[in-house]
Short mmCIF file of C-alpha atoms in Angstrom, two decimals:
data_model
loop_
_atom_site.label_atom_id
_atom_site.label_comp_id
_atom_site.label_asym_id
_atom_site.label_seq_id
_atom_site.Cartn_x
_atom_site.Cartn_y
_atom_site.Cartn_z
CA UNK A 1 -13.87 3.44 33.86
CA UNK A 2 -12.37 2.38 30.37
CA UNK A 3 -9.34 4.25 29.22
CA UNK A 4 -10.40 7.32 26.63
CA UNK A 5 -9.26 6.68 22.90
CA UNK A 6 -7.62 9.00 21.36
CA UNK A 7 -9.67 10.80 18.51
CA UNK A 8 -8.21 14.48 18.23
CA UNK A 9 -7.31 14.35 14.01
CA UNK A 10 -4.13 15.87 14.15
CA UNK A 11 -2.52 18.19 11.34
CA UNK A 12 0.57 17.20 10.30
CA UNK A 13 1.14 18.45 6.66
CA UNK A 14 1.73 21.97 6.11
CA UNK A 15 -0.26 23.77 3.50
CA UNK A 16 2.87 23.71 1.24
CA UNK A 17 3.09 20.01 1.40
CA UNK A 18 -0.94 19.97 0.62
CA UNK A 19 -0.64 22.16 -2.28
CA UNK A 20 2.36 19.51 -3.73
CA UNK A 21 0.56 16.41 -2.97
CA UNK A 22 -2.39 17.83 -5.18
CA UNK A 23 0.21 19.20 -7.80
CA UNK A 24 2.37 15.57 -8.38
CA UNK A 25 0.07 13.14 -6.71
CA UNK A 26 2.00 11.80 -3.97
CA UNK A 27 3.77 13.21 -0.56
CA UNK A 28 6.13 11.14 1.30
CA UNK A 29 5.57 11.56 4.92
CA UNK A 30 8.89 11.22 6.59
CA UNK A 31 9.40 9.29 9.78
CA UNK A 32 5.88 8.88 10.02
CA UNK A 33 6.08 5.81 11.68
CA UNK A 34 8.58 5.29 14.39
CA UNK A 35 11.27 2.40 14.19
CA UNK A 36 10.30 0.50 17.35
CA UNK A 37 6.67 0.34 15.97
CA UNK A 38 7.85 -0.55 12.58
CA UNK A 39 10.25 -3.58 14.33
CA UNK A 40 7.54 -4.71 16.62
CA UNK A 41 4.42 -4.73 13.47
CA UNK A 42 7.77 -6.84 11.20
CA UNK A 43 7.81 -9.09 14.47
CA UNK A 44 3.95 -9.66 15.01
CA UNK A 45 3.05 -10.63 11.33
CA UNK A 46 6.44 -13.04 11.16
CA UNK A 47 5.07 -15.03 14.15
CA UNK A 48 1.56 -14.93 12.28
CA UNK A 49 3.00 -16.50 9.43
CA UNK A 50 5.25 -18.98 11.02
CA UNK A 51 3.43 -20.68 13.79
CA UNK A 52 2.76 -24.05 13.48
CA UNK A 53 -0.65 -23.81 12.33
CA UNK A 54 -1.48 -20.67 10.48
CA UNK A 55 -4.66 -19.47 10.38
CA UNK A 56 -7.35 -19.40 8.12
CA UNK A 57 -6.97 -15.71 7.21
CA UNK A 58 -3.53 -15.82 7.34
CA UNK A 59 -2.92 -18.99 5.09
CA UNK A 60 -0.40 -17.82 2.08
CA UNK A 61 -2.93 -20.01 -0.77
CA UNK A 62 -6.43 -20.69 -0.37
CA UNK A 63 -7.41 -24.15 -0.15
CA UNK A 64 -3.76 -25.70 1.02
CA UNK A 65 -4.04 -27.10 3.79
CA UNK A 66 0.00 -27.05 4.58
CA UNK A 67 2.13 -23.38 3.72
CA UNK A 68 5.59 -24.32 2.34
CA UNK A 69 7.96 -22.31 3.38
CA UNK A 70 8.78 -20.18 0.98
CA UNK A 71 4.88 -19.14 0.60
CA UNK A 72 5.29 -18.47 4.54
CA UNK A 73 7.15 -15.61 3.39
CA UNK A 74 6.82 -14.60 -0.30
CA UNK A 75 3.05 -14.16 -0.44
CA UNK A 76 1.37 -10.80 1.22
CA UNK A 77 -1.00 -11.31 3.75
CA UNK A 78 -4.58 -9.92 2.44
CA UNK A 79 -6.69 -7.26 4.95
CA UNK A 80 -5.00 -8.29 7.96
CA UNK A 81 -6.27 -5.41 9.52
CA UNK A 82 -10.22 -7.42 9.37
CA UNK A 83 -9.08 -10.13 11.45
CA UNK A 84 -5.72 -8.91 13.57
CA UNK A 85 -6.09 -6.42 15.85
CA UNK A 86 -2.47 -4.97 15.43
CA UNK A 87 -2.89 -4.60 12.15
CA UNK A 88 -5.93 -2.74 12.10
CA UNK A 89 -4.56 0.04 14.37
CA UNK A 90 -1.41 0.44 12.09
CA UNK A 91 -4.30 1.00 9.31
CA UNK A 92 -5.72 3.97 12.10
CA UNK A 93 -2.06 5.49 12.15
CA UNK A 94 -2.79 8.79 13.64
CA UNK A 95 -0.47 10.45 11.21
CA UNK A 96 -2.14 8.94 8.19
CA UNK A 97 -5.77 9.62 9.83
CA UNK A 98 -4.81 13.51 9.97
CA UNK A 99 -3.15 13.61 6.22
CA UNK A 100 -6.00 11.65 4.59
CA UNK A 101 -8.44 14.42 5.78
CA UNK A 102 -5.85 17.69 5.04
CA UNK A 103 -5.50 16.11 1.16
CA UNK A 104 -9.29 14.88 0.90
CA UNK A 105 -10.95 17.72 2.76
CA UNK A 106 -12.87 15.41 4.89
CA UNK A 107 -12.39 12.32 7.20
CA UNK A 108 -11.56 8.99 5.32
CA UNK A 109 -12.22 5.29 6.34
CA UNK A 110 -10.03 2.14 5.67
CA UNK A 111 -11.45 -0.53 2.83
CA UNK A 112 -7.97 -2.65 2.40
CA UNK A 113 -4.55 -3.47 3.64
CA UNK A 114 -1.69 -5.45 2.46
CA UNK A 115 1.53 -6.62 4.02
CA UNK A 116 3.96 -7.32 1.13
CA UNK A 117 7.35 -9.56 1.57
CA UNK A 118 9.13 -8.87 -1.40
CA UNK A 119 11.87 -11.15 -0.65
CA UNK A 120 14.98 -11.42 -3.13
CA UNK A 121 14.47 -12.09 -6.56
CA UNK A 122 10.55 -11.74 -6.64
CA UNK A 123 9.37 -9.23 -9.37
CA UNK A 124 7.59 -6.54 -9.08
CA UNK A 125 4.16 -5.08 -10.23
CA UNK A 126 3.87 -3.15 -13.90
CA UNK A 127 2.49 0.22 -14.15
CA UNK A 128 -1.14 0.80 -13.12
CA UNK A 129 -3.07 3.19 -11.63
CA UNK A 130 -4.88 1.74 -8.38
CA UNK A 131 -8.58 3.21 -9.08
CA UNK A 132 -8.71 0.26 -12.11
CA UNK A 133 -8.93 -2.42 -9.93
CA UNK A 134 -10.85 -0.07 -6.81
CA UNK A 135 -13.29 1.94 -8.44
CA UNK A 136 -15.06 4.38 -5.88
CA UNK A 137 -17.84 7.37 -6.52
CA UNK A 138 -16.82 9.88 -6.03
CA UNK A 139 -13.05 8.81 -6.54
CA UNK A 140 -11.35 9.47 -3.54
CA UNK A 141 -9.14 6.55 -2.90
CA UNK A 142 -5.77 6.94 -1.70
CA UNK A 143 -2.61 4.67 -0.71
CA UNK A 144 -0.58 5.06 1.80
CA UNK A 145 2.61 2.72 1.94
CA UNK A 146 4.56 2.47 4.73
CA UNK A 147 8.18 1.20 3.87
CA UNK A 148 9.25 -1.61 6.88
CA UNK A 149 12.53 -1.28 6.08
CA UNK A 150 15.00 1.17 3.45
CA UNK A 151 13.96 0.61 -0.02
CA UNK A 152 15.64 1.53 -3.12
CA UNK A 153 16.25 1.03 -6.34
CA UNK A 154 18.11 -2.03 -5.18
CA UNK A 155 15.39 -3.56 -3.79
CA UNK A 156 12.10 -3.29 -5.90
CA UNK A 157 10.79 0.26 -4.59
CA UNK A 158 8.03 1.92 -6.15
CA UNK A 159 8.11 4.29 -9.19
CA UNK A 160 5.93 7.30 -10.08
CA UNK A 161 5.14 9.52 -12.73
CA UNK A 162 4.27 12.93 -11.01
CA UNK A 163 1.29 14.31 -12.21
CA UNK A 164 0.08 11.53 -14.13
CA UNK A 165 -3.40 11.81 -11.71
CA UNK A 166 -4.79 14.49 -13.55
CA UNK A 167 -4.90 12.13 -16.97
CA UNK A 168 -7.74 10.49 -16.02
CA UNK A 169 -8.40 6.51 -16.01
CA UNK A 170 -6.20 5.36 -19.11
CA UNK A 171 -6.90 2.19 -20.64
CA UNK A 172 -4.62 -0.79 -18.99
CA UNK A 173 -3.68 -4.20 -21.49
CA UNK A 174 -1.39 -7.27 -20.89
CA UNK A 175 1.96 -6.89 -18.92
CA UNK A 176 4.88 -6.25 -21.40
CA UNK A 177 8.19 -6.83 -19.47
CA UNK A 178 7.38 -10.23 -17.77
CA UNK A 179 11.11 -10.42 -16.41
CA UNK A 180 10.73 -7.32 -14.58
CA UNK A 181 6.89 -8.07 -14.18
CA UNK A 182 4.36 -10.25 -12.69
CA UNK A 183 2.14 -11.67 -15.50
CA UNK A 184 -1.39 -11.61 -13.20
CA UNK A 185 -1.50 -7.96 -13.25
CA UNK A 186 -2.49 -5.07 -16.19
CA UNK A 187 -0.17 -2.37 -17.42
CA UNK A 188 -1.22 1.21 -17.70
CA UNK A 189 -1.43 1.66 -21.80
CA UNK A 190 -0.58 5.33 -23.85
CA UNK A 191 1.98 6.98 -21.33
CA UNK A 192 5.80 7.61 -21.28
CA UNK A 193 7.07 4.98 -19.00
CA UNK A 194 10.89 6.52 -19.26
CA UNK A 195 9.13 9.18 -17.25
CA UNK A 196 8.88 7.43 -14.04
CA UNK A 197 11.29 8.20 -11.10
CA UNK A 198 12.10 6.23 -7.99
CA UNK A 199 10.84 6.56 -4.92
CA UNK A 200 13.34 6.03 -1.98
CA UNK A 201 12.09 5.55 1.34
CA UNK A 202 13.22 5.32 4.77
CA UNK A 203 12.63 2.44 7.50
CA UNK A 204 9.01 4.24 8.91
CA UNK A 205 8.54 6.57 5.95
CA UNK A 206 4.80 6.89 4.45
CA UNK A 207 4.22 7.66 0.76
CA UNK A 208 0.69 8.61 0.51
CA UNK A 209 -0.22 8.64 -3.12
CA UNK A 210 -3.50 9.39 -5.43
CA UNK A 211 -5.59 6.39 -6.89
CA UNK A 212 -4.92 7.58 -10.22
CA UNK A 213 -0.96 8.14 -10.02
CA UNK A 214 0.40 5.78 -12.44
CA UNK A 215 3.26 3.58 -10.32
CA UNK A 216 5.33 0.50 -10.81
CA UNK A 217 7.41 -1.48 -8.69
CA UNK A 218 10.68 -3.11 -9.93
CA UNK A 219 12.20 -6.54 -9.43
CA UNK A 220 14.49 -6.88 -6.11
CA UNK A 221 17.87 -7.21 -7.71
CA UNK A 222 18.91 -7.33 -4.08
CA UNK A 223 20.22 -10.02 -1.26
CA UNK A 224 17.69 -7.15 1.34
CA UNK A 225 13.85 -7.45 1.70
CA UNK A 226 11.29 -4.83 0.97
CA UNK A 227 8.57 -5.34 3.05
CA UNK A 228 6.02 -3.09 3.11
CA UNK A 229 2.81 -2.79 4.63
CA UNK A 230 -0.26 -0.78 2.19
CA UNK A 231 -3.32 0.37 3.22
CA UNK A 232 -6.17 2.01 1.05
CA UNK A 233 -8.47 4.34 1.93
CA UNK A 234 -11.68 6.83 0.85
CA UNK A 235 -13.30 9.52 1.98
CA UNK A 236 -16.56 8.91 4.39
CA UNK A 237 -18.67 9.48 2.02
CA UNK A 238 -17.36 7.67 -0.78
CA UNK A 239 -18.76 3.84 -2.04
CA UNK A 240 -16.95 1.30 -3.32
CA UNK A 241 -17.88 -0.85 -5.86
CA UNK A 242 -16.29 -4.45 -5.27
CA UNK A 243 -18.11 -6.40 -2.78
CA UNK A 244 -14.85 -7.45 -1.28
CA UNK A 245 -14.08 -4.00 -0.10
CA UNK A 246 -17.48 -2.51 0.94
CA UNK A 247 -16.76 -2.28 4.88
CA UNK A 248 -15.40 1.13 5.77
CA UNK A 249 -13.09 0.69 9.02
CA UNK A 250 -13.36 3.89 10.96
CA UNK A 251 -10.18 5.77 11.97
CA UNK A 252 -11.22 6.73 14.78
#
């Protein structure tokens, strides 16, 4: 006899904390993931990264054969959760599973995941709103960022402009700031950027967040990391466009 999974969807935001997320965009989940979890997901994707041979999935650059050190750990690690088995149940965090369907009405599946470094010194990411680079019909997709460690302003955490979900799609040009900034990326255009607040998060905290919330991240000005690991996700019925992200992972 195999051993039964667990797939009662729990309920763990209150209606209060539904009716904010809908009002500013974003609810930070606190303690949603416990430390020991937290230490022993840090552990597993460190030992990915710096084995001897890495691999495929897991290489930092595509097409090098050898990953230098400081790619080992500077570079996020793309949809672990397609090829690592740990990773894809921190994706199916019960907590997350339960909140995804209170705020969307309905159960959601995963399409992406990301496991950022952030080491000292790295910049961070200008303002954008997520749904321009993951468009979905109907527009359902949601973030939800689980902080591996404290993160501040200190340390590159993420920004937000609550409310800014109910704008709409707003056009998104060339980064501006390219000190604070990464240059790959595309800043959100015709919005108030004094306007954004931090968002400070505990070791195991989740900040689930709307696809159209305009965020940022900042540069880590500290000597602490900011790892992080970010998964997206849309309700069951929902379709995304890119190719790359058409597989729905059930949370089941």
């Amino acid at each position: 006899m195999g051993i039964p999974i667990q797939s009662t969807r729990l309920t763990p935001l209150s209606e209060e904390q539904v009716r904010t997320y809908h009002k500013d965009g974003y609810l930070i989940i606190k303690g949603g993931c416990s430390n020991d979890l937290i230490d022993a997901f840090n552990a597993h994707i460190h030992s990915i990264r710096s084995a001897d041979v890495i691999a495929d999935w897991a290489k930092p650059r595509k097409g090098k054969e050898q990953a230098s050190d400081q790619d080992r750990f500077s570079v996020r690690l793309f949809n672990p959760h397609l090829h690592d088995g740990f990773s894809l149940q921190m994706m199916k965090l019960p907590v997350v599973r339960g909140a995804l369907a209170q705020v969307l009405g309905n159960e959601a599946c995963g399409v992406q995941s990301m496991y950022f470094y952030k080491e000292p010194g790295s910049p961070g990411q200008a303002a954008h709103q997520d749904y321009y680079y993951i468009r979905n019909e109907p527009n359902t997709l949601t973030a939800a960022w689980v902080a591996m460690e404290y993160t501040n302003e200190e340390n590159g955490c993420l920004w937000v402009i609550p409310g800014t979900h109910k704008l709409g799609l707003l056009p998104h040009g060339a980064v501006k700031n390219l000190q604070e900034h990464e240059a790959w990326t595309d800043e959100v255009e015709g919005i108030d950027l004094t306007r954004e607040i931090p968002v400070v998060l505990n070791k195991g905290d989740v900040l689930l967040f709307d696809s159209l919330l305009i965020h940022s991240s900042t540069r880590n000005r500290s000597e602490r990391w900011r790892r992080s690991y970010v998964c997206h996700y849309i309700r069951h019925d929902s379709t995304i466009e890119r190719e790359d992200l058409k597989r729905k992972i059930s949370l089941v």
